Amino acid sequence: MKKLDHVDKQILQILQEDGRIPYTEIAHQLGVSEGTIRSRITRLLQDGVFQFVIHPDPAKLGLKVQAIIGLTTKLGLQKSVAEELSKFSAVRFVGAFSGKHDLIIQACFHSNDELITFVNERLSQIEGIAAADVSLELKQYKDSFSFVPDDEVTLQ
Amino acid sequence: MKKLDHVDKQILQILQEDGRIPYTEIAHQLGVSEGTIRSRITRLLQDGVFQFVIHPDPAKLGLKVQAIIGLTTKLGLQKSVAEELSKFSAVRFVGAFSGKHDLIIQACFHSNDELITFVNERLSQIEGIAAADVSLELKQYKDSFSFVPDDEVTLQ
DNA sequence: AAAGTTTTTTTCGAATTTCGTAAAAATAGG
DNA sequence: CCTATTTTTACGAAATTCGAAAAAAACTTT
């Protein structure tokens, strides 16, 4: 149960703009030594607070069709359905929810054709899916899992 | 209109695991020179194929409550609603969709209380939202931009 | 298929960054 | 106020990145 202080949050903020900015540069921006940045980041990584990753642009990879699909699953099969769905590389998000749909997923496709094939061929072969409610993405306004909350934060 | 070849895709694959792995290490793994990795990555960045970012764990930041909210907007106000919603740092995804909801957003909160406050106070103050359908995330199975398509890819 | 052109890869020394670690400073507890 | 613990700084060594020129590969044109 450790708190993220202002420096930690500033580090996260800077890294979400450019995950490969040198520690020396962050140190310079924040007015501390490189060693401090290094030990802070090492600790944040160890605590699982964040990971260094890349954010590909699906459209640039030819995945022009994105969809959010709400699924109704048969009782008792939700978990196995979720795990099956997670295996697809086209599927980038899978979550269990309360509300209209038991599972909600987000996936990317090259074409409408590929999407409809996914729904008709792939989903239908997964045991436990009762219904699928497809929403086709028309325009994306924001997509970032880089968000640092504004207020004080306590580690879990 | 340039193709991503096998090397490019391998680079993306490696960087998804660790966005800060040294170019020399990637070069070693793929059996090419550091210069090649460097020029490939520089080009991919310039083409906007991907960005270096970090992936924070919302739960570790105290954001234990995540929700997907489907919104119905008043005709003509969808865009401005989407832009307003994008301003919230708690909101990590905003998209316009065909289907049951005009807009679908994904957001993180410290507590159920904060979520309900967001819905009742923040959303209600945005001009143009007719209805909000909240789905509370019970469990997350997958959340990753790790989707390097398996087949050939052509840049847009 | 040879010659010329363009693009990509390799090479390599210089500049920069990262790393390991010990000393100094700051913080916390009694 | 003193001691123990944690955090920050400092700094030389190792590793990585960078710039740029040469070499190699891939494409064109004839």
mmCIF file of C-alpha atoms (C1' of nucleotides) in Angstrom:
data_model
loop_
_atom_site.group_PDB
_atom_site.id
_atom_site.type_symbol
_atom_site.label_atom_id
_atom_site.label_comp_id
_atom_site.label_asym_id
_atom_site.label_seq_id
_atom_site.Cartn_x
_atom_site.Cartn_y
_atom_site.Cartn_z
ATOM 1 C CA MET A 1 0.000 0.000 0.000
ATOM 2 C CA LYS A 2 2.309 2.695 -1.280
ATOM 3 C CA LYS A 3 1.342 6.033 -2.623
ATOM 4 C CA LEU A 4 2.237 7.354 -6.001
ATOM 5 C CA ASP A 5 3.588 10.802 -5.397
ATOM 6 C CA HIS A 6 3.705 13.755 -7.709
ATOM 7 C CA VAL A 7 7.004 12.707 -9.260
ATOM 8 C CA ASP A 8 5.677 9.234 -10.077
ATOM 9 C CA LYS A 9 2.646 10.695 -11.759
ATOM 10 C CA GLN A 10 4.749 13.133 -13.718
ATOM 11 C CA ILE A 11 6.943 10.264 -14.857
ATOM 12 C CA LEU A 12 3.877 8.341 -16.037
ATOM 13 C CA GLN A 13 2.543 11.429 -17.762
ATOM 14 C CA ILE A 14 5.784 11.968 -19.648
ATOM 15 C CA LEU A 15 6.107 8.300 -20.581
ATOM 16 C CA GLN A 16 2.642 8.111 -22.028
ATOM 17 C CA GLU A 17 3.599 10.798 -24.515
ATOM 18 C CA ASP A 18 6.750 8.922 -25.466
ATOM 19 C CA GLY A 19 7.457 5.568 -23.901
ATOM 20 C CA ARG A 20 11.037 5.631 -25.109
ATOM 21 C CA ILE A 21 12.168 9.020 -23.866
ATOM 22 C CA PRO A 22 15.558 8.659 -22.107
ATOM 23 C CA TYR A 23 15.602 8.640 -18.329
ATOM 24 C CA THR A 24 18.155 11.454 -18.472
ATOM 25 C CA GLU A 25 15.638 13.586 -20.340
ATOM 26 C CA ILE A 26 12.841 12.879 -17.838
ATOM 27 C CA ALA A 27 15.293 13.656 -15.051
ATOM 28 C CA HIS A 28 16.158 16.957 -16.669
ATOM 29 C CA GLN A 29 12.493 17.869 -17.144
ATOM 30 C CA LEU A 30 11.654 17.102 -13.540
ATOM 31 C CA GLY A 31 14.833 18.516 -12.041
ATOM 32 C CA VAL A 32 16.034 15.322 -10.388
ATOM 33 C CA SER A 33 18.856 12.910 -11.114
ATOM 34 C CA GLU A 34 18.758 10.098 -13.635
ATOM 35 C CA GLY A 35 19.170 7.620 -10.797
ATOM 36 C CA THR A 36 15.939 8.770 -9.217
ATOM 37 C CA ILE A 37 13.996 8.312 -12.424
ATOM 38 C CA ARG A 38 15.563 4.909 -12.893
ATOM 39 C CA SER A 39 14.753 3.661 -9.400
ATOM 40 C CA ARG A 40 11.216 5.071 -9.553
ATOM 41 C CA ILE A 41 10.526 3.376 -12.872
ATOM 42 C CA THR A 42 12.093 0.102 -11.751
ATOM 43 C CA ARG A 43 9.836 0.118 -8.721
ATOM 44 C CA LEU A 44 6.694 1.037 -10.655
ATOM 45 C CA LEU A 45 7.385 -1.803 -13.074
ATOM 46 C CA GLN A 46 7.974 -4.249 -10.239
ATOM 47 C CA ASP A 47 4.749 -3.190 -8.585
ATOM 48 C CA GLY A 48 2.957 -3.780 -11.880
ATOM 49 C CA VAL A 49 1.768 -0.195 -12.074
ATOM 50 C CA PHE A 50 2.547 -0.021 -15.778
ATOM 51 C CA GLN A 51 4.281 -1.706 -18.672
ATOM 52 C CA PHE A 52 6.207 -0.410 -21.642
ATOM 53 C CA VAL A 53 4.275 -1.303 -24.773
ATOM 54 C CA ILE A 54 3.500 0.035 -28.215
ATOM 55 C CA HIS A 55 0.193 1.279 -29.522
ATOM 56 C CA PRO A 56 -0.296 0.219 -33.127
ATOM 57 C CA ASP A 57 -2.788 2.074 -35.287
ATOM 58 C CA PRO A 58 -5.200 -0.628 -36.476
ATOM 59 C CA ALA A 59 -6.159 1.374 -39.554
ATOM 60 C CA LYS A 60 -2.528 1.642 -40.620
ATOM 61 C CA LEU A 61 -2.273 -2.113 -40.340
ATOM 62 C CA GLY A 62 -5.205 -2.454 -42.683
ATOM 63 C CA LEU A 63 -7.717 -3.151 -39.927
ATOM 64 C CA LYS A 64 -10.197 -0.547 -41.029
ATOM 65 C CA VAL A 65 -13.221 -2.226 -39.478
ATOM 66 C CA GLN A 66 -13.609 -2.168 -35.729
ATOM 67 C CA ALA A 67 -16.524 -3.435 -33.736
ATOM 68 C CA ILE A 68 -17.782 -3.779 -30.207
ATOM 69 C CA ILE A 69 -19.801 -6.931 -29.729
ATOM 70 C CA GLY A 70 -22.062 -7.561 -26.769
ATOM 71 C CA LEU A 71 -22.548 -11.245 -26.053
ATOM 72 C CA THR A 72 -25.106 -13.208 -24.112
ATOM 73 C CA THR A 73 -23.660 -16.450 -22.802
ATOM 74 C CA LYS A 74 -25.237 -19.591 -21.481
ATOM 75 C CA LEU A 75 -25.111 -19.942 -17.730
ATOM 76 C CA GLY A 76 -21.891 -21.549 -16.587
ATOM 77 C CA LEU A 77 -20.056 -21.126 -19.866
ATOM 78 C CA GLN A 78 -19.165 -17.451 -19.623
ATOM 79 C CA LYS A 79 -15.613 -18.038 -18.497
ATOM 80 C CA SER A 80 -14.766 -20.572 -21.180
ATOM 81 C CA VAL A 81 -16.333 -18.364 -23.828
ATOM 82 C CA ALA A 82 -14.258 -15.401 -22.620
ATOM 83 C CA GLU A 83 -11.095 -17.474 -22.721
ATOM 84 C CA GLU A 84 -11.809 -18.724 -26.220
ATOM 85 C CA LEU A 85 -12.449 -15.202 -27.427
ATOM 86 C CA SER A 86 -9.228 -13.961 -25.851
ATOM 87 C CA LYS A 87 -7.259 -16.302 -28.079
ATOM 88 C CA PHE A 88 -8.116 -14.393 -31.248
ATOM 89 C CA SER A 89 -5.472 -11.834 -32.114
ATOM 90 C CA ALA A 90 -8.197 -9.737 -33.735
ATOM 91 C CA VAL A 91 -9.856 -9.397 -30.345
ATOM 92 C CA ARG A 92 -8.198 -6.720 -28.245
ATOM 93 C CA PHE A 93 -10.612 -6.502 -25.351
ATOM 94 C CA VAL A 94 -12.720 -9.057 -23.506
ATOM 95 C CA GLY A 95 -14.590 -8.317 -20.301
ATOM 96 C CA ALA A 96 -17.413 -9.740 -18.243
ATOM 97 C CA PHE A 97 -20.065 -7.206 -17.370
ATOM 98 C CA SER A 98 -23.213 -6.666 -15.462
ATOM 99 C CA GLY A 99 -25.886 -5.136 -17.632
ATOM 100 C CA LYS A 100 -27.447 -6.036 -20.945
ATOM 101 C CA HIS A 101 -24.571 -8.236 -22.062
ATOM 102 C CA ASP A 102 -22.621 -10.829 -20.151
ATOM 103 C CA LEU A 103 -19.494 -10.297 -22.181
ATOM 104 C CA ILE A 104 -18.369 -7.316 -24.211
ATOM 105 C CA ILE A 105 -15.528 -7.599 -26.677
ATOM 106 C CA GLN A 106 -13.732 -5.247 -29.025
ATOM 107 C CA ALA A 107 -12.196 -6.527 -32.233
ATOM 108 C CA CYS A 108 -10.534 -5.359 -35.454
ATOM 109 C CA PHE A 109 -10.977 -6.641 -38.998
ATOM 110 C CA HIS A 110 -9.701 -5.972 -42.472
ATOM 111 C CA SER A 111 -13.174 -5.688 -43.930
ATOM 112 C CA ASN A 112 -16.863 -5.960 -43.232
ATOM 113 C CA ASP A 113 -16.590 -9.349 -44.824
ATOM 114 C CA GLU A 114 -14.048 -10.482 -42.303
ATOM 115 C CA LEU A 115 -16.229 -9.165 -39.486
ATOM 116 C CA ILE A 116 -19.304 -10.986 -40.674
ATOM 117 C CA THR A 117 -17.261 -14.141 -41.159
ATOM 118 C CA PHE A 118 -15.979 -13.792 -37.607
ATOM 119 C CA VAL A 119 -19.506 -13.485 -36.275
ATOM 120 C CA ASN A 120 -21.001 -16.230 -38.404
ATOM 121 C CA GLU A 121 -18.179 -18.752 -38.461
ATOM 122 C CA ARG A 122 -15.986 -18.163 -35.437
ATOM 123 C CA LEU A 123 -18.494 -17.095 -32.807
ATOM 124 C CA SER A 124 -20.983 -19.744 -33.796
ATOM 125 C CA GLN A 125 -18.390 -22.417 -33.193
ATOM 126 C CA ILE A 126 -17.808 -21.331 -29.617
ATOM 127 C CA GLU A 127 -19.956 -23.366 -27.269
ATOM 128 C CA GLY A 128 -21.991 -21.169 -24.956
ATOM 129 C CA ILE A 129 -22.784 -18.062 -26.956
ATOM 130 C CA ALA A 130 -26.518 -17.452 -27.049
ATOM 131 C CA ALA A 131 -26.621 -14.101 -28.786
ATOM 132 C CA ALA A 132 -24.324 -11.468 -30.255
ATOM 133 C CA ASP A 133 -25.084 -7.803 -30.606
ATOM 134 C CA VAL A 134 -22.706 -6.144 -33.048
ATOM 135 C CA SER A 135 -21.984 -2.426 -33.038
ATOM 136 C CA LEU A 136 -19.865 -1.214 -35.928
ATOM 137 C CA GLU A 137 -17.454 1.600 -35.192
ATOM 138 C CA LEU A 138 -18.104 4.578 -37.446
ATOM 139 C CA LYS A 139 -15.594 6.968 -35.943
ATOM 140 C CA GLN A 140 -13.087 6.845 -33.149
ATOM 141 C CA TYR A 141 -12.703 9.918 -30.971
ATOM 142 C CA LYS A 142 -10.404 8.640 -28.266
ATOM 143 C CA ASP A 143 -8.484 5.448 -27.718
ATOM 144 C CA SER A 144 -5.780 5.497 -25.153
ATOM 145 C CA PHE A 145 -5.020 3.261 -22.308
ATOM 146 C CA SER A 146 -2.585 5.850 -21.235
ATOM 147 C CA PHE A 147 -4.418 7.777 -18.605
ATOM 148 C CA VAL A 148 -3.026 9.072 -15.384
ATOM 149 C CA PRO A 149 -5.678 10.090 -12.882
ATOM 150 C CA ASP A 150 -5.501 13.669 -11.729
ATOM 151 C CA ASP A 151 -5.889 13.113 -8.011
ATOM 152 C CA GLU A 152 -3.961 11.276 -5.326
ATOM 153 C CA VAL A 153 -3.482 7.613 -5.865
ATOM 154 C CA THR A 154 -2.817 4.761 -3.497
ATOM 155 C CA LEU A 155 -1.279 1.523 -4.666
ATOM 156 C CA GLN A 156 -3.234 -1.656 -4.053
ATOM 157 C CA MET B 1 1.082 2.299 -49.904
ATOM 158 C CA LYS B 2 3.956 0.312 -48.490
ATOM 159 C CA LYS B 3 3.856 -3.187 -47.216
ATOM 160 C CA LEU B 4 4.855 -4.298 -43.774
ATOM 161 C CA ASP B 5 7.144 -7.220 -44.314
ATOM 162 C CA HIS B 6 7.974 -10.060 -42.006
ATOM 163 C CA VAL B 7 10.768 -8.157 -40.267
ATOM 164 C CA ASP B 8 8.476 -5.205 -39.516
ATOM 165 C CA LYS B 9 5.894 -7.487 -38.007
ATOM 166 C CA GLN B 10 8.483 -9.271 -35.929
ATOM 167 C CA ILE B 11 9.715 -5.915 -34.667
ATOM 168 C CA LEU B 12 6.172 -4.948 -33.659
ATOM 169 C CA GLN B 13 5.678 -8.298 -31.995
ATOM 170 C CA ILE B 14 8.836 -7.936 -29.940
ATOM 171 C CA LEU B 15 8.076 -4.342 -28.980
ATOM 172 C CA GLN B 16 4.628 -5.302 -27.772
ATOM 173 C CA GLU B 17 6.179 -7.506 -25.154
ATOM 174 C CA ASP B 18 8.625 -4.833 -24.069
ATOM 175 C CA GLY B 19 8.456 -1.389 -25.603
ATOM 176 C CA ARG B 20 11.854 -0.473 -24.220
ATOM 177 C CA ILE B 21 13.943 -3.391 -25.400
ATOM 178 C CA PRO B 22 17.194 -2.109 -26.969
ATOM 179 C CA TYR B 23 17.432 -2.008 -30.757
ATOM 180 C CA THR B 24 20.638 -4.009 -30.477
ATOM 181 C CA GLU B 25 18.720 -6.785 -28.757
ATOM 182 C CA ILE B 26 15.973 -6.832 -31.388
ATOM 183 C CA ALA B 27 18.674 -6.854 -34.054
ATOM 184 C CA HIS B 28 20.337 -9.806 -32.384
ATOM 185 C CA GLN B 29 17.056 -11.717 -32.123
ATOM 186 C CA LEU B 30 16.205 -11.141 -35.766
ATOM 187 C CA GLY B 31 19.717 -11.584 -37.098
ATOM 188 C CA VAL B 32 20.066 -8.157 -38.690
ATOM 189 C CA SER B 33 22.060 -5.058 -37.800
ATOM 190 C CA GLU B 34 21.066 -2.437 -35.280
ATOM 191 C CA GLY B 35 20.923 0.119 -38.075
ATOM 192 C CA THR B 36 18.235 -1.857 -39.832
ATOM 193 C CA ILE B 37 16.069 -2.029 -36.725
ATOM 194 C CA ARG B 38 16.598 1.661 -36.165
ATOM 195 C CA SER B 39 15.655 2.702 -39.687
ATOM 196 C CA ARG B 40 12.653 0.366 -39.739
ATOM 197 C CA ILE B 41 11.343 1.727 -36.466
ATOM 198 C CA THR B 42 11.972 5.328 -37.482
ATOM 199 C CA ARG B 43 9.983 4.724 -40.621
ATOM 200 C CA LEU B 44 7.133 2.928 -38.863
ATOM 201 C CA LEU B 45 6.876 5.814 -36.402
ATOM 202 C CA GLN B 46 6.891 8.365 -39.196
ATOM 203 C CA ASP B 47 4.194 6.462 -41.028
ATOM 204 C CA GLY B 48 2.141 6.465 -37.834
ATOM 205 C CA VAL B 49 2.001 2.689 -37.705
ATOM 206 C CA PHE B 50 2.616 2.685 -33.979
ATOM 207 C CA GLN B 51 3.657 4.767 -30.997
ATOM 208 C CA PHE B 52 5.731 4.039 -27.927
ATOM 209 C CA VAL B 53 3.471 4.321 -24.893
ATOM 210 C CA ILE B 54 2.945 2.819 -21.492
ATOM 211 C CA HIS B 55 0.067 0.669 -20.343
ATOM 212 C CA PRO B 56 -0.892 1.533 -16.776
ATOM 213 C CA ASP B 57 -2.863 -0.965 -14.729
ATOM 214 C CA PRO B 58 -6.012 0.939 -13.696
ATOM 215 C CA ALA B 59 -6.523 -1.250 -10.643
ATOM 216 C CA LYS B 60 -3.005 -0.489 -9.404
ATOM 217 C CA LEU B 61 -3.807 3.174 -9.725
ATOM 218 C CA GLY B 62 -6.841 2.673 -7.542
ATOM 219 C CA LEU B 63 -9.307 2.659 -10.417
ATOM 220 C CA LYS B 64 -11.047 -0.537 -9.423
ATOM 221 C CA VAL B 65 -14.316 0.264 -11.154
ATOM 222 C CA GLN B 66 -14.466 0.131 -14.919
ATOM 223 C CA ALA B 67 -17.523 0.559 -17.078
ATOM 224 C CA ILE B 68 -18.644 0.581 -20.655
ATOM 225 C CA ILE B 69 -21.415 3.055 -21.261
ATOM 226 C CA GLY B 70 -23.620 3.070 -24.347
ATOM 227 C CA LEU B 71 -25.061 6.470 -25.109
ATOM 228 C CA THR B 72 -27.950 7.687 -27.187
ATOM 229 C CA THR B 73 -27.390 11.207 -28.441
ATOM 230 C CA LYS B 74 -29.700 13.817 -29.828
ATOM 231 C CA LEU B 75 -29.489 14.212 -33.582
ATOM 232 C CA GLY B 76 -26.774 16.655 -34.574
ATOM 233 C CA LEU B 77 -25.062 16.721 -31.212
ATOM 234 C CA GLN B 78 -23.186 13.431 -31.393
ATOM 235 C CA LYS B 79 -19.868 14.969 -32.335
ATOM 236 C CA SER B 80 -19.894 17.620 -29.635
ATOM 237 C CA VAL B 81 -20.917 15.046 -27.052
ATOM 238 C CA ALA B 82 -18.074 12.788 -28.132
ATOM 239 C CA GLU B 83 -15.600 15.628 -27.891
ATOM 240 C CA GLU B 84 -16.796 16.607 -24.444
ATOM 241 C CA LEU B 85 -16.511 13.028 -23.246
ATOM 242 C CA SER B 86 -12.996 12.732 -24.647
ATOM 243 C CA LYS B 87 -11.855 15.512 -22.340
ATOM 244 C CA PHE B 88 -12.308 13.400 -19.206
ATOM 245 C CA SER B 89 -9.096 11.643 -18.230
ATOM 246 C CA ALA B 90 -11.232 8.882 -16.717
ATOM 247 C CA VAL B 91 -12.577 8.140 -20.188
ATOM 248 C CA ARG B 92 -10.160 6.030 -22.183
ATOM 249 C CA PHE B 93 -12.275 5.197 -25.194
ATOM 250 C CA VAL B 94 -14.899 7.091 -27.155
ATOM 251 C CA GLY B 95 -16.331 5.889 -30.438
ATOM 252 C CA ALA B 96 -19.342 6.504 -32.644
ATOM 253 C CA PHE B 97 -21.152 3.340 -33.627
ATOM 254 C CA SER B 98 -23.928 1.955 -35.680
ATOM 255 C CA GLY B 99 -26.180 -0.267 -33.620
ATOM 256 C CA LYS B 100 -28.096 0.175 -30.424
ATOM 257 C CA HIS B 101 -25.995 3.082 -29.164
ATOM 258 C CA ASP B 102 -24.737 6.113 -30.991
ATOM 259 C CA LEU B 103 -21.676 6.445 -28.800
ATOM 260 C CA ILE B 104 -19.884 3.872 -26.706
ATOM 261 C CA ILE B 105 -17.346 4.904 -24.097
ATOM 262 C CA GLN B 106 -15.119 3.103 -21.667
ATOM 263 C CA ALA B 107 -14.139 4.732 -18.387
ATOM 264 C CA CYS B 108 -12.409 4.039 -15.056
ATOM 265 C CA PHE B 109 -13.354 5.145 -11.560
ATOM 266 C CA HIS B 110 -12.108 4.830 -8.015
ATOM 267 C CA SER B 111 -15.445 3.590 -6.730
ATOM 268 C CA ASN B 112 -19.027 2.860 -7.606
ATOM 269 C CA ASP B 113 -19.785 6.173 -6.041
ATOM 270 C CA GLU B 114 -17.514 7.958 -8.442
ATOM 271 C CA LEU B 115 -19.119 6.111 -11.347
ATOM 272 C CA ILE B 116 -22.625 7.017 -10.327
ATOM 273 C CA THR B 117 -21.535 10.603 -9.776
ATOM 274 C CA PHE B 118 -20.037 10.644 -13.251
ATOM 275 C CA VAL B 119 -23.268 9.393 -14.769
ATOM 276 C CA ASN B 120 -25.580 11.612 -12.729
ATOM 277 C CA GLU B 121 -23.555 14.805 -12.533
ATOM 278 C CA ARG B 122 -21.125 14.850 -15.432
ATOM 279 C CA LEU B 123 -23.105 13.170 -18.192
ATOM 280 C CA SER B 124 -26.285 15.008 -17.346
ATOM 281 C CA GLN B 125 -24.491 18.301 -17.830
ATOM 282 C CA ILE B 126 -23.447 17.458 -21.349
ATOM 283 C CA GLU B 127 -25.955 18.855 -23.819
ATOM 284 C CA GLY B 128 -27.170 16.202 -26.232
ATOM 285 C CA ILE B 129 -27.189 12.970 -24.258
ATOM 286 C CA ALA B 130 -30.624 11.359 -24.349
ATOM 287 C CA ALA B 131 -29.883 8.100 -22.584
ATOM 288 C CA ALA B 132 -27.024 6.183 -20.989
ATOM 289 C CA ASP B 133 -26.780 2.449 -20.652
ATOM 290 C CA VAL B 134 -24.154 1.480 -18.091
ATOM 291 C CA SER B 135 -22.417 -1.902 -18.039
ATOM 292 C CA LEU B 136 -20.210 -2.512 -15.042
ATOM 293 C CA GLU B 137 -17.079 -4.534 -15.634
ATOM 294 C CA LEU B 138 -16.995 -7.582 -13.398
ATOM 295 C CA LYS B 139 -13.842 -9.177 -14.759
ATOM 296 C CA GLN B 140 -11.329 -8.355 -17.428
ATOM 297 C CA TYR B 141 -10.027 -11.192 -19.572
ATOM 298 C CA LYS B 142 -8.020 -9.334 -22.167
ATOM 299 C CA ASP B 143 -6.961 -5.762 -22.694
ATOM 300 C CA SER B 144 -4.152 -5.318 -25.110
ATOM 301 C CA PHE B 145 -3.100 -3.733 -28.319
ATOM 302 C CA SER B 146 -1.233 -6.897 -29.061
ATOM 303 C CA PHE B 147 -2.753 -7.664 -32.348
ATOM 304 C CA VAL B 148 -0.223 -7.925 -35.068
ATOM 305 C CA PRO B 149 -2.236 -9.457 -37.852
ATOM 306 C CA ASP B 150 -0.972 -12.791 -38.962
ATOM 307 C CA ASP B 151 -1.298 -12.176 -42.674
ATOM 308 C CA GLU B 152 0.183 -9.692 -45.101
ATOM 309 C CA VAL B 153 -0.484 -6.086 -44.386
ATOM 310 C CA THR B 154 -0.545 -3.083 -46.656
ATOM 311 C CA LEU B 155 -0.049 0.399 -45.309
ATOM 312 C CA GLN B 156 -2.792 2.930 -45.973
ATOM 313 C "C1'" DA C 1 21.267 -9.194 -69.064
ATOM 314 C "C1'" DA C 2 24.061 -5.060 -68.467
ATOM 315 C "C1'" DA C 3 24.112 -0.508 -66.817
ATOM 316 C "C1'" DG C 4 22.277 2.872 -64.094
ATOM 317 C "C1'" DT C 5 19.242 4.382 -60.298
ATOM 318 C "C1'" DT C 6 17.153 4.012 -56.004
ATOM 319 C "C1'" DT C 7 16.493 1.894 -51.664
ATOM 320 C "C1'" DT C 8 18.019 -0.709 -47.857
ATOM 321 C "C1'" DT C 9 21.462 -2.600 -44.993
ATOM 322 C "C1'" DT C 10 25.736 -2.680 -42.807
ATOM 323 C "C1'" DT C 11 29.633 -0.573 -40.556
ATOM 324 C "C1'" DC C 12 31.983 2.084 -37.228
ATOM 325 C "C1'" DG C 13 33.561 5.883 -34.390
ATOM 326 C "C1'" DA C 14 31.436 9.499 -31.473
ATOM 327 C "C1'" DA C 15 27.923 10.948 -28.434
ATOM 328 C "C1'" DT C 16 24.606 9.655 -25.248
ATOM 329 C "C1'" DT C 17 22.286 6.726 -22.158
ATOM 330 C "C1'" DT C 18 22.040 3.126 -18.914
ATOM 331 C "C1'" DC C 19 23.904 0.527 -15.235
ATOM 332 C "C1'" DG C 20 26.118 -0.722 -10.784
ATOM 333 C "C1'" DT C 21 27.231 0.905 -6.604
ATOM 334 C "C1'" DA C 22 28.940 3.670 -2.888
ATOM 335 C "C1'" DA C 23 28.326 8.016 -0.511
ATOM 336 C "C1'" DA C 24 25.238 11.625 0.869
ATOM 337 C "C1'" DA C 25 20.870 13.258 2.008
ATOM 338 C "C1'" DA C 26 16.317 12.892 3.458
ATOM 339 C "C1'" DT C 27 12.683 10.573 6.021
ATOM 340 C "C1'" DA C 28 10.688 7.947 9.659
ATOM 341 C "C1'" DG C 29 10.492 5.876 14.280
ATOM 342 C "C1'" DG C 30 11.348 5.677 18.801
ATOM 343 C "C1'" DC D 1 17.489 14.133 19.178
ATOM 344 C "C1'" DC D 2 19.535 10.125 17.784
ATOM 345 C "C1'" DT D 3 19.393 5.901 14.983
ATOM 346 C "C1'" DA D 4 17.633 2.997 11.327
ATOM 347 C "C1'" DT D 5 15.745 2.946 6.872
ATOM 348 C "C1'" DT D 6 14.766 4.680 2.504
ATOM 349 C "C1'" DT D 7 15.695 7.645 -1.244
ATOM 350 C "C1'" DT D 8 18.594 10.453 -3.916
ATOM 351 C "C1'" DT D 9 22.818 11.744 -5.909
ATOM 352 C "C1'" DA D 10 27.273 10.993 -8.010
ATOM 353 C "C1'" DC D 11 30.330 8.947 -11.102
ATOM 354 C "C1'" DG D 12 33.116 5.633 -13.734
ATOM 355 C "C1'" DA D 13 32.244 1.574 -16.714
ATOM 356 C "C1'" DA D 14 29.432 -0.757 -19.970
ATOM 357 C "C1'" DA D 15 26.006 -0.659 -23.356
ATOM 358 C "C1'" DT D 16 23.106 1.667 -26.570
ATOM 359 C "C1'" DT D 17 22.001 5.071 -29.855
ATOM 360 C "C1'" DC D 18 23.218 8.144 -33.405
ATOM 361 C "C1'" DG D 19 25.115 10.114 -37.784
ATOM 362 C "C1'" DA D 20 26.819 9.261 -41.930
ATOM 363 C "C1'" DA D 21 29.440 6.938 -45.464
ATOM 364 C "C1'" DA D 22 30.235 2.627 -47.856
ATOM 365 C "C1'" DA D 23 28.398 -1.706 -49.426
ATOM 366 C "C1'" DA D 24 24.796 -4.533 -50.842
ATOM 367 C "C1'" DA D 25 20.393 -5.433 -52.654
ATOM 368 C "C1'" DA D 26 16.422 -4.422 -55.308
ATOM 369 C "C1'" DC D 27 14.320 -2.095 -59.323
ATOM 370 C "C1'" DT D 28 14.294 0.169 -64.014
ATOM 371 C "C1'" DT D 29 15.366 0.921 -68.359
ATOM 372 C "C1'" DT D 30 17.210 -0.255 -72.349
#
